[in-house]
mmCIF file of C-alpha atoms in Angstrom:
data_model
loop_
_atom_site.group_PDB
_atom_site.id
_atom_site.type_symbol
_atom_site.label_atom_id
_atom_site.label_comp_id
_atom_site.label_asym_id
_atom_site.label_seq_id
_atom_site.Cartn_x
_atom_site.Cartn_y
_atom_site.Cartn_z
ATOM 1 C CA MET A 633 6.280 26.427 10.155
ATOM 2 C CA VAL A 634 7.998 28.081 13.133
ATOM 3 C CA GLN A 635 11.403 29.753 13.329
ATOM 4 C CA ARG A 636 13.838 29.459 16.202
ATOM 5 C CA LYS A 637 17.177 31.144 16.848
ATOM 6 C CA VAL A 638 20.212 28.959 17.439
ATOM 7 C CA GLN A 639 21.582 29.613 20.938
ATOM 8 C CA LEU A 640 25.165 29.056 22.105
ATOM 9 C CA ILE A 641 25.492 27.782 25.672
ATOM 10 C CA ALA A 642 28.766 27.980 27.595
ATOM 11 C CA GLY A 643 30.594 28.639 24.354
ATOM 12 C CA THR A 644 30.472 24.974 23.311
ATOM 13 C CA THR A 645 26.900 23.738 22.803
ATOM 14 C CA TYR A 646 24.375 24.914 20.223
ATOM 15 C CA THR A 647 20.697 24.548 21.141
ATOM 16 C CA VAL A 648 17.310 25.229 19.571
ATOM 17 C CA SER A 649 14.104 25.362 21.604
ATOM 18 C CA LEU A 650 11.243 23.040 20.614
ATOM 19 C CA PRO A 651 7.636 24.224 20.101
ATOM 20 C CA LYS A 652 5.629 23.876 23.309
ATOM 21 C CA ASP A 653 2.517 22.560 21.549
ATOM 22 C CA TRP A 654 4.561 19.825 19.867
ATOM 23 C CA MET A 655 6.058 18.797 23.222
ATOM 24 C CA LYS A 656 2.586 18.566 24.746
ATOM 25 C CA LYS A 657 1.121 16.662 21.807
ATOM 26 C CA TYR A 658 3.682 13.870 22.188
ATOM 27 C CA SER A 659 3.908 14.000 26.010
ATOM 28 C CA LEU A 660 7.574 14.994 25.943
ATOM 29 C CA LYS A 661 9.341 16.665 28.828
ATOM 30 C CA GLU A 662 12.810 17.465 30.131
ATOM 31 C CA LYS A 663 15.276 14.607 29.439
ATOM 32 C CA SER A 664 12.930 12.888 26.950
ATOM 33 C CA LEU A 665 14.850 11.313 24.074
ATOM 34 C CA VAL A 666 14.342 12.444 20.491
ATOM 35 C CA ASN A 667 15.895 11.133 17.288
ATOM 36 C CA ILE A 668 17.548 13.581 14.877
ATOM 37 C CA GLU A 669 18.376 12.579 11.310
ATOM 38 C CA GLU A 670 20.151 14.667 8.680
ATOM 39 C CA LEU A 671 18.409 14.457 5.310
ATOM 40 C CA GLY A 672 20.022 14.712 1.905
ATOM 41 C CA ASP A 673 18.945 18.334 1.407
ATOM 42 C CA GLY A 674 20.673 19.439 4.620
ATOM 43 C CA SER A 675 17.492 19.649 6.693
ATOM 44 C CA LEU A 676 17.032 17.799 9.981
ATOM 45 C CA SER A 677 14.227 15.374 10.793
ATOM 46 C CA LEU A 678 13.340 15.241 14.486
ATOM 47 C CA HIS A 679 10.876 12.855 16.103
ATOM 48 C CA PRO A 680 10.245 11.208 19.495
ATOM 49 C CA SER A 681 12.564 8.279 20.190
ATOM 50 C CA ALA A 682 9.839 6.171 21.779
ATOM 51 C CA LYS A 683 6.727 5.222 19.851
ATOM 52 C CA ILE A 684 4.182 7.807 20.975
ATOM 53 C CA LYS A 685 0.455 7.316 20.673
ATOM 54 C CA ASP A 686 -1.064 10.128 18.626
ATOM 55 C CA ARG A 687 -4.140 11.189 20.588
ATOM 56 C CA ASP A 688 -5.465 13.051 17.549
ATOM 57 C CA LYS A 689 -5.802 9.697 15.769
ATOM 58 C CA GLU A 690 -7.735 7.865 18.488
ATOM 59 C CA LYS A 691 -11.184 8.585 17.047
ATOM 60 C CA ILE A 692 -12.909 10.177 14.070
ATOM 61 C CA THR A 693 -16.650 10.640 13.578
ATOM 62 C CA LEU A 694 -18.003 10.719 10.026
ATOM 63 C CA ASN A 695 -21.469 12.120 9.320
ATOM 64 C CA ILE A 696 -22.732 9.798 6.613
ATOM 65 C CA ASP A 697 -25.225 12.457 5.493
ATOM 66 C CA ASN A 698 -22.248 14.452 4.150
ATOM 67 C CA TYR A 699 -20.804 11.597 2.100
ATOM 68 C CA GLY A 700 -23.686 9.377 0.984
ATOM 69 C CA ALA A 701 -22.638 6.605 -1.408
ATOM 70 C CA ASN A 702 -18.976 7.715 -1.138
ATOM 71 C CA ILE A 703 -18.817 6.710 2.532
ATOM 72 C CA ASP A 704 -16.836 3.534 1.791
ATOM 73 C CA GLN A 705 -13.959 5.463 0.223
ATOM 74 C CA VAL A 706 -13.988 7.970 3.099
ATOM 75 C CA ILE A 707 -13.757 5.062 5.555
ATOM 76 C CA PHE A 708 -10.740 3.728 3.637
ATOM 77 C CA ALA A 709 -9.137 7.190 3.843
ATOM 78 C CA ALA A 710 -9.653 7.308 7.631
ATOM 79 C CA TYR A 711 -8.177 3.800 7.871
ATOM 80 C CA TYR A 712 -5.117 4.859 5.845
ATOM 81 C CA LEU A 713 -4.581 7.868 8.131
ATOM 82 C CA GLY A 714 -4.338 5.642 11.200
ATOM 83 C CA PHE A 715 -7.544 6.376 13.108
ATOM 84 C CA GLU A 716 -8.166 3.658 15.699
ATOM 85 C CA ASN A 717 -11.926 4.166 16.032
ATOM 86 C CA ILE A 718 -14.043 5.163 13.030
ATOM 87 C CA ILE A 719 -17.597 6.161 13.934
ATOM 88 C CA ILE A 720 -20.165 6.566 11.158
ATOM 89 C CA SER A 721 -23.344 8.336 12.222
ATOM 90 C CA SER A 722 -26.529 9.847 10.796
ATOM 91 C CA LYS A 723 -29.087 12.297 12.190
ATOM 92 C CA GLU A 724 -31.912 10.079 10.992
ATOM 93 C CA SER A 725 -30.931 6.474 10.282
ATOM 94 C CA ILE A 726 -28.370 4.693 8.131
ATOM 95 C CA SER A 727 -30.058 3.114 5.110
ATOM 96 C CA ASN A 728 -29.586 -0.572 4.318
ATOM 97 C CA ASP A 729 -27.667 0.281 1.126
ATOM 98 C CA LEU A 730 -25.199 2.537 2.964
ATOM 99 C CA ARG A 731 -24.910 0.048 5.813
ATOM 100 C CA SER A 732 -23.994 -2.579 3.230
ATOM 101 C CA LEU A 733 -21.277 -0.277 1.818
ATOM 102 C CA ILE A 734 -19.835 0.189 5.314
ATOM 103 C CA LYS A 735 -19.730 -3.545 6.005
ATOM 104 C CA LYS A 736 -18.180 -4.280 2.619
ATOM 105 C CA ALA A 737 -15.438 -1.730 3.332
ATOM 106 C CA VAL A 738 -14.702 -3.416 6.673
ATOM 107 C CA VAL A 739 -14.207 -6.746 4.864
ATOM 108 C CA TYR A 740 -11.340 -5.192 2.885
ATOM 109 C CA MET A 741 -9.642 -3.508 5.871
ATOM 110 C CA SER A 742 -7.312 -5.932 7.654
ATOM 111 C CA GLY A 743 -7.469 -5.897 11.440
ATOM 112 C CA THR A 744 -10.845 -4.163 11.757
ATOM 113 C CA GLU A 745 -14.218 -5.140 13.144
ATOM 114 C CA ILE A 746 -17.564 -3.515 13.848
ATOM 115 C CA ILE A 747 -17.883 -3.248 17.641
ATOM 116 C CA PHE A 748 -21.175 -1.310 17.828
ATOM 117 C CA GLU A 749 -24.147 -0.843 15.555
ATOM 118 C CA ASP A 750 -27.617 0.650 15.844
ATOM 119 C CA LEU A 751 -30.029 2.506 13.550
ATOM 120 C CA LYS A 752 -28.036 5.750 13.563
ATOM 121 C CA GLN A 753 -24.446 4.658 14.146
ATOM 122 C CA VAL A 754 -21.782 2.120 13.240
ATOM 123 C CA GLU A 755 -18.451 2.016 15.097
ATOM 124 C CA ILE A 756 -15.399 0.361 13.546
ATOM 125 C CA LYS A 757 -12.417 -0.603 15.711
ATOM 126 C CA VAL A 758 -8.936 -0.952 14.178
ATOM 127 C CA LEU A 759 -6.970 -3.602 16.083
ATOM 128 C CA LEU A 760 -3.735 -3.643 14.069
ATOM 129 C CA ASP A 761 -0.308 -3.384 15.685
ATOM 130 C CA MET A 762 1.524 -1.620 12.858
ATOM 131 C CA SER A 763 4.914 -2.179 14.508
ATOM 132 C CA LYS A 764 4.613 -5.909 13.730
ATOM 133 C CA ILE A 765 3.882 -5.499 10.015
ATOM 134 C CA ASN A 766 6.245 -4.510 7.239
ATOM 135 C CA VAL A 767 5.621 -3.786 3.592
ATOM 136 C CA ASN A 768 7.999 -6.507 2.393
ATOM 137 C CA GLN A 769 5.910 -9.196 4.106
ATOM 138 C CA LEU A 770 2.805 -7.859 2.383
ATOM 139 C CA PHE A 771 4.425 -7.701 -1.068
ATOM 140 C CA PHE A 772 5.730 -11.245 -0.604
ATOM 141 C CA ARG A 773 2.228 -12.433 0.316
ATOM 142 C CA ILE A 774 0.694 -10.671 -2.710
ATOM 143 C CA ASN A 775 3.251 -12.384 -4.953
ATOM 144 C CA ILE A 776 2.294 -15.818 -3.622
ATOM 145 C CA ILE A 777 -1.420 -15.151 -4.118
ATOM 146 C CA LEU A 778 -1.033 -13.761 -7.655
ATOM 147 C CA ASN A 779 1.006 -16.780 -8.707
ATOM 148 C CA ALA A 780 -1.541 -19.106 -7.083
ATOM 149 C CA THR A 781 -4.261 -17.454 -9.172
ATOM 150 C CA ILE A 782 -2.174 -17.870 -12.330
ATOM 151 C CA ASN A 783 -1.734 -21.569 -11.526
ATOM 152 C CA HIS A 784 -5.496 -21.945 -11.055
ATOM 153 C CA ILE A 785 -6.110 -20.350 -14.467
ATOM 154 C CA ILE A 786 -3.559 -22.641 -16.128
ATOM 155 C CA ASN A 787 -4.467 -25.907 -14.411
ATOM 156 C CA GLY A 788 -8.222 -25.569 -13.927
ATOM 157 C CA LEU A 789 -10.557 -22.705 -13.155
ATOM 158 C CA GLU A 790 -11.257 -23.062 -9.429
ATOM 159 C CA MET A 791 -13.395 -19.930 -9.343
ATOM 160 C CA LYS A 792 -14.013 -19.933 -5.578
ATOM 161 C CA ASP A 793 -10.275 -19.971 -4.904
ATOM 162 C CA ILE A 794 -9.626 -17.333 -7.571
ATOM 163 C CA SER A 795 -12.325 -15.071 -6.100
ATOM 164 C CA ARG A 796 -10.956 -15.522 -2.569
ATOM 165 C CA ASN A 797 -7.471 -14.691 -3.831
ATOM 166 C CA GLU A 798 -8.728 -11.485 -5.455
ATOM 167 C CA GLU A 799 -10.409 -10.400 -2.204
ATOM 168 C CA GLU A 800 -7.265 -11.158 -0.201
ATOM 169 C CA ILE A 801 -5.132 -9.101 -2.604
ATOM 170 C CA ASP A 802 -7.554 -6.192 -2.149
ATOM 171 C CA ARG A 803 -7.223 -6.493 1.642
ATOM 172 C CA LEU A 804 -3.438 -6.560 1.421
ATOM 173 C CA TYR A 805 -3.441 -3.570 -0.934
ATOM 174 C CA HIS A 806 -5.461 -1.478 1.521
ATOM 175 C CA LEU A 807 -3.085 -2.500 4.316
ATOM 176 C CA VAL A 808 -0.063 -1.481 2.215
ATOM 177 C CA ALA A 809 -1.773 1.838 1.414
ATOM 178 C CA LYS A 810 -2.380 2.415 5.136
ATOM 179 C CA MET A 811 1.256 1.669 5.957
ATOM 180 C CA ILE A 812 2.528 3.959 3.200
ATOM 181 C CA SER A 813 0.189 6.769 4.247
ATOM 182 C CA LEU A 814 1.383 6.586 7.857
ATOM 183 C CA SER A 815 5.026 6.376 6.744
ATOM 184 C CA SER A 816 4.694 9.718 4.973
ATOM 185 C CA THR A 817 4.004 11.489 8.287
ATOM 186 C CA ASN A 818 5.582 9.235 10.918
ATOM 187 C CA THR A 819 9.288 8.388 10.834
ATOM 188 C CA ASN A 820 8.853 5.470 13.249
ATOM 189 C CA THR A 821 6.362 3.842 10.882
ATOM 190 C CA LEU A 822 8.652 4.591 7.926
ATOM 191 C CA ILE A 823 11.425 2.562 9.591
ATOM 192 C CA GLU A 824 9.212 -0.203 11.027
ATOM 193 C CA SER A 825 7.503 -0.704 7.668
ATOM 194 C CA GLU A 826 10.944 -1.285 6.079
ATOM 195 C CA ILE A 827 10.229 1.350 3.450
ATOM 196 C CA ASN A 828 13.002 3.281 5.231
ATOM 197 C CA LYS A 829 13.292 6.269 2.894
ATOM 198 C CA ILE A 830 10.765 9.011 2.125
ATOM 199 C CA SER A 831 11.876 8.873 -1.521
ATOM 200 C CA TYR A 832 10.542 5.316 -1.818
ATOM 201 C CA ILE A 833 7.001 6.116 -0.650
ATOM 202 C CA LEU A 834 5.462 7.098 -3.992
ATOM 203 C CA PRO A 835 7.040 4.217 -5.977
ATOM 204 C CA TYR A 836 5.930 1.718 -3.313
ATOM 205 C CA PHE A 837 2.375 3.024 -3.460
ATOM 206 C CA LEU A 838 2.241 2.888 -7.261
ATOM 207 C CA ILE A 839 3.672 -0.638 -7.258
ATOM 208 C CA SER A 840 1.091 -1.813 -4.718
ATOM 209 C CA LYS A 841 -1.723 -0.326 -6.810
ATOM 210 C CA ARG A 842 -0.486 -2.018 -9.960
ATOM 211 C CA LEU A 843 -0.250 -5.374 -8.163
ATOM 212 C CA GLU A 844 -3.867 -4.924 -7.100
ATOM 213 C CA ASN A 845 -4.785 -4.061 -10.707
ATOM 214 C CA ILE A 846 -3.116 -7.267 -11.895
ATOM 215 C CA GLY A 847 -5.166 -9.241 -9.369
ATOM 216 C CA ASP A 848 -8.371 -7.628 -10.665
ATOM 217 C CA TYR A 849 -7.547 -8.424 -14.293
ATOM 218 C CA LEU A 850 -6.554 -12.016 -13.541
ATOM 219 C CA ASN A 851 -9.897 -12.451 -11.792
ATOM 220 C CA ALA A 852 -11.750 -10.900 -14.750
ATOM 221 C CA LEU A 853 -9.788 -13.096 -17.179
ATOM 222 C CA ALA A 854 -10.747 -16.223 -15.224
ATOM 223 C CA LYS A 855 -14.439 -15.249 -15.220
ATOM 224 C CA TYR A 856 -14.375 -14.641 -18.978
ATOM 225 C CA MET A 857 -12.687 -17.996 -19.593
ATOM 226 C CA LYS A 858 -15.185 -19.808 -17.368
ATOM 227 C CA LYS A 859 -18.184 -18.162 -19.013
ATOM 228 C CA ASN A 860 -16.960 -18.942 -22.537
ATOM 229 C CA ASP A 861 -15.402 -22.341 -21.774
ATOM 230 C CA ILE A 862 -11.912 -21.240 -22.884
ATOM 231 C CA ASP A 863 -8.834 -23.351 -22.212
ATOM 232 C CA ALA A 864 -5.591 -21.620 -21.172
ATOM 233 C CA LYS A 865 -3.362 -23.833 -23.312
ATOM 234 C CA PRO A 866 -2.738 -21.238 -26.116
ATOM 235 C CA PHE A 867 -1.450 -18.676 -23.614
ATOM 236 C CA ARG A 868 -0.161 -20.903 -20.802
ATOM 237 C CA ARG A 869 3.449 -19.894 -21.466
ATOM 238 C CA ILE A 870 2.507 -16.191 -21.358
ATOM 239 C CA LEU A 871 0.802 -16.624 -17.975
ATOM 240 C CA LYS A 872 3.805 -18.501 -16.580
ATOM 241 C CA LEU A 873 6.172 -15.732 -17.712
ATOM 242 C CA ILE A 874 3.874 -13.117 -16.153
ATOM 243 C CA GLY A 875 4.042 -15.008 -12.851
ATOM 244 C CA GLN A 876 7.827 -15.241 -13.069
ATOM 245 C CA ARG A 877 8.067 -11.523 -13.777
ATOM 246 C CA ILE A 878 5.912 -10.646 -10.774
ATOM 247 C CA SER A 879 8.133 -12.820 -8.561
ATOM 248 C CA LYS A 880 11.269 -11.150 -9.926
ATOM 249 C CA TYR A 881 9.953 -7.660 -9.177
ATOM 250 C CA ILE A 882 8.858 -8.589 -5.651
ATOM 251 C CA ASN A 883 12.195 -10.246 -4.889
ATOM 252 C CA LEU A 884 14.004 -7.098 -6.049
ATOM 253 C CA LEU A 885 11.875 -5.009 -3.692
ATOM 254 C CA VAL A 886 12.172 -7.329 -0.702
ATOM 255 C CA LYS A 887 15.926 -7.904 -1.007
ATOM 256 C CA LYS A 888 16.679 -4.322 -2.095
ATOM 257 C CA GLU A 889 19.014 -5.813 -4.729
ATOM 258 C CA PHE A 890 17.917 -3.766 -7.711
ATOM 259 C CA GLU A 891 19.361 -5.009 -10.999
ATOM 260 C CA LEU A 892 17.009 -3.692 -13.667
ATOM 261 C CA PHE A 893 19.558 -1.134 -14.860
ATOM 262 C CA LYS A 894 21.453 -4.123 -16.268
ATOM 263 C CA GLU A 895 18.460 -5.202 -18.316
ATOM 264 C CA LYS A 896 17.010 -3.710 -21.460
ATOM 265 C CA LYS A 897 13.947 -1.709 -20.465
ATOM 266 C CA TYR A 898 10.735 -3.644 -21.217
ATOM 267 C CA GLY A 899 12.821 -6.364 -22.915
ATOM 268 C CA THR A 900 10.895 -9.355 -21.574
ATOM 269 C CA LEU A 901 7.596 -7.484 -21.647
ATOM 270 C CA LYS A 902 7.934 -6.658 -25.345
ATOM 271 C CA VAL A 903 8.423 -10.348 -26.092
ATOM 272 C CA LEU A 904 5.253 -11.079 -24.112
ATOM 273 C CA GLU A 905 3.333 -8.427 -26.044
ATOM 274 C CA GLU A 906 4.439 -9.981 -29.338
ATOM 275 C CA ASP A 907 3.224 -13.391 -28.160
ATOM 276 C CA VAL A 908 -0.123 -11.929 -27.073
ATOM 277 C CA GLN A 909 -0.672 -10.422 -30.528
ATOM 278 C CA LYS A 910 -0.526 -13.933 -32.006
ATOM 279 C CA LEU A 911 -3.587 -15.055 -30.008
ATOM 280 C CA LYS A 912 -6.856 -15.319 -31.908
ATOM 281 C CA ASN A 913 -9.189 -14.187 -29.118
ATOM 282 C CA ASN A 914 -9.276 -10.367 -28.966
ATOM 283 C CA ASN A 915 -10.739 -10.265 -25.449
ATOM 284 C CA ILE A 916 -7.974 -12.489 -24.094
ATOM 285 C CA GLN A 917 -5.498 -10.147 -25.796
ATOM 286 C CA ILE A 918 -7.028 -7.158 -23.982
ATOM 287 C CA TYR A 919 -6.836 -8.815 -20.546
ATOM 288 C CA LEU A 920 -3.235 -9.937 -21.032
ATOM 289 C CA ASN A 921 -2.068 -6.660 -22.588
ATOM 290 C CA ASN A 922 -3.412 -4.716 -19.613
ATOM 291 C CA ILE A 923 -1.604 -7.030 -17.203
ATOM 292 C CA ILE A 924 1.626 -6.590 -19.187
ATOM 293 C CA ARG A 925 1.105 -2.806 -19.136
ATOM 294 C CA PHE A 926 0.826 -2.923 -15.335
ATOM 295 C CA LEU A 927 4.046 -4.944 -15.203
ATOM 296 C CA GLY A 928 5.699 -2.203 -17.260
ATOM 297 C CA ASP A 929 4.530 0.399 -14.739
ATOM 298 C CA ILE A 930 6.030 -1.665 -11.909
ATOM 299 C CA GLU A 931 9.304 -1.984 -13.821
ATOM 300 C CA GLU A 932 9.465 1.799 -14.232
ATOM 301 C CA GLU A 933 9.013 2.336 -10.491
ATOM 302 C CA ILE A 934 11.709 -0.197 -9.632
ATOM 303 C CA ILE A 935 14.072 1.648 -11.973
ATOM 304 C CA ASN A 936 13.144 4.864 -10.144
ATOM 305 C CA ILE A 937 13.872 3.250 -6.770
ATOM 306 C CA THR A 938 17.202 1.980 -8.101
ATOM 307 C CA PHE A 939 18.122 5.532 -9.098
ATOM 308 C CA TYR A 940 16.980 6.961 -5.751
ATOM 309 C CA LYS A 941 19.003 4.302 -3.918
ATOM 310 C CA ARG A 942 22.167 5.355 -5.753
ATOM 311 C CA LEU A 943 21.539 9.012 -4.915
ATOM 312 C CA ILE A 944 20.994 8.103 -1.256
ATOM 313 C CA GLU A 945 24.240 6.107 -1.179
ATOM 314 C CA LYS A 946 26.060 9.195 -2.504
ATOM 315 C CA ASN A 947 24.321 11.424 0.095
ATOM 316 C CA ILE A 948 22.673 13.403 -2.699
ATOM 317 C CA LEU A 949 19.156 12.455 -1.628
#
């Protein structure tokens, strides 16, 4: 943090000087435009008006010898932070097992490809234009895929399609996480992503994680049913209601028309839980109860966003 004195010029204009290092970092000069926004706590947010390329995020080199089998998660973290080139290197050579982890991570990172590879190095290039993606599009896509998976479980276990859906949800989750991470430090991304408010960042992240969890459990449920030759008929209605609930939550997020304060908290979900308890298969109960629990977590976050939205409208937040 730096402190600056407010100066009065010609008795009419108040000015504050900007840090020189910050000006250099974003290639700003005299007459450059900056955006200034007053936040709910009285502080000011200032950022370049034009989208500025952050040179510090052009490249990162990761020594795989420092991370070992955790390298895939570190790659995801670098992806979330917005690095455009991720270089993984080793003093000796990258083992086949670690190379496999790297390539598997790339599969789940939208808009990336390996552009160079040898015994000691792998270079990943991120080709995404974040200004053309928004979080609402991604949530809408996740909703479609989750409901497609539910339909497959109800109407016939097309395991290849269900597996592909689960992988696509994972890819979309990592893209949402990247967008949310960048929004927390870059106001331009916050606006372009259509998250819009800092207060929404944590709820959006938690919702995206729970949607990914639901995808994982639907996939696991389908595998269990396939292995044990179980028909979905006894819990078809429950699955349909789960799909409807997911769609309702996503529509609330996309349209920003939050109405859950008018509903009894967990009302529909408690009915679902009661129906699940009537099923005879304990393992099916476990899968469905976990999915319902994740829906409850999403409902809580939407209620939080609804509250934050009201505070923002009253200029309290």
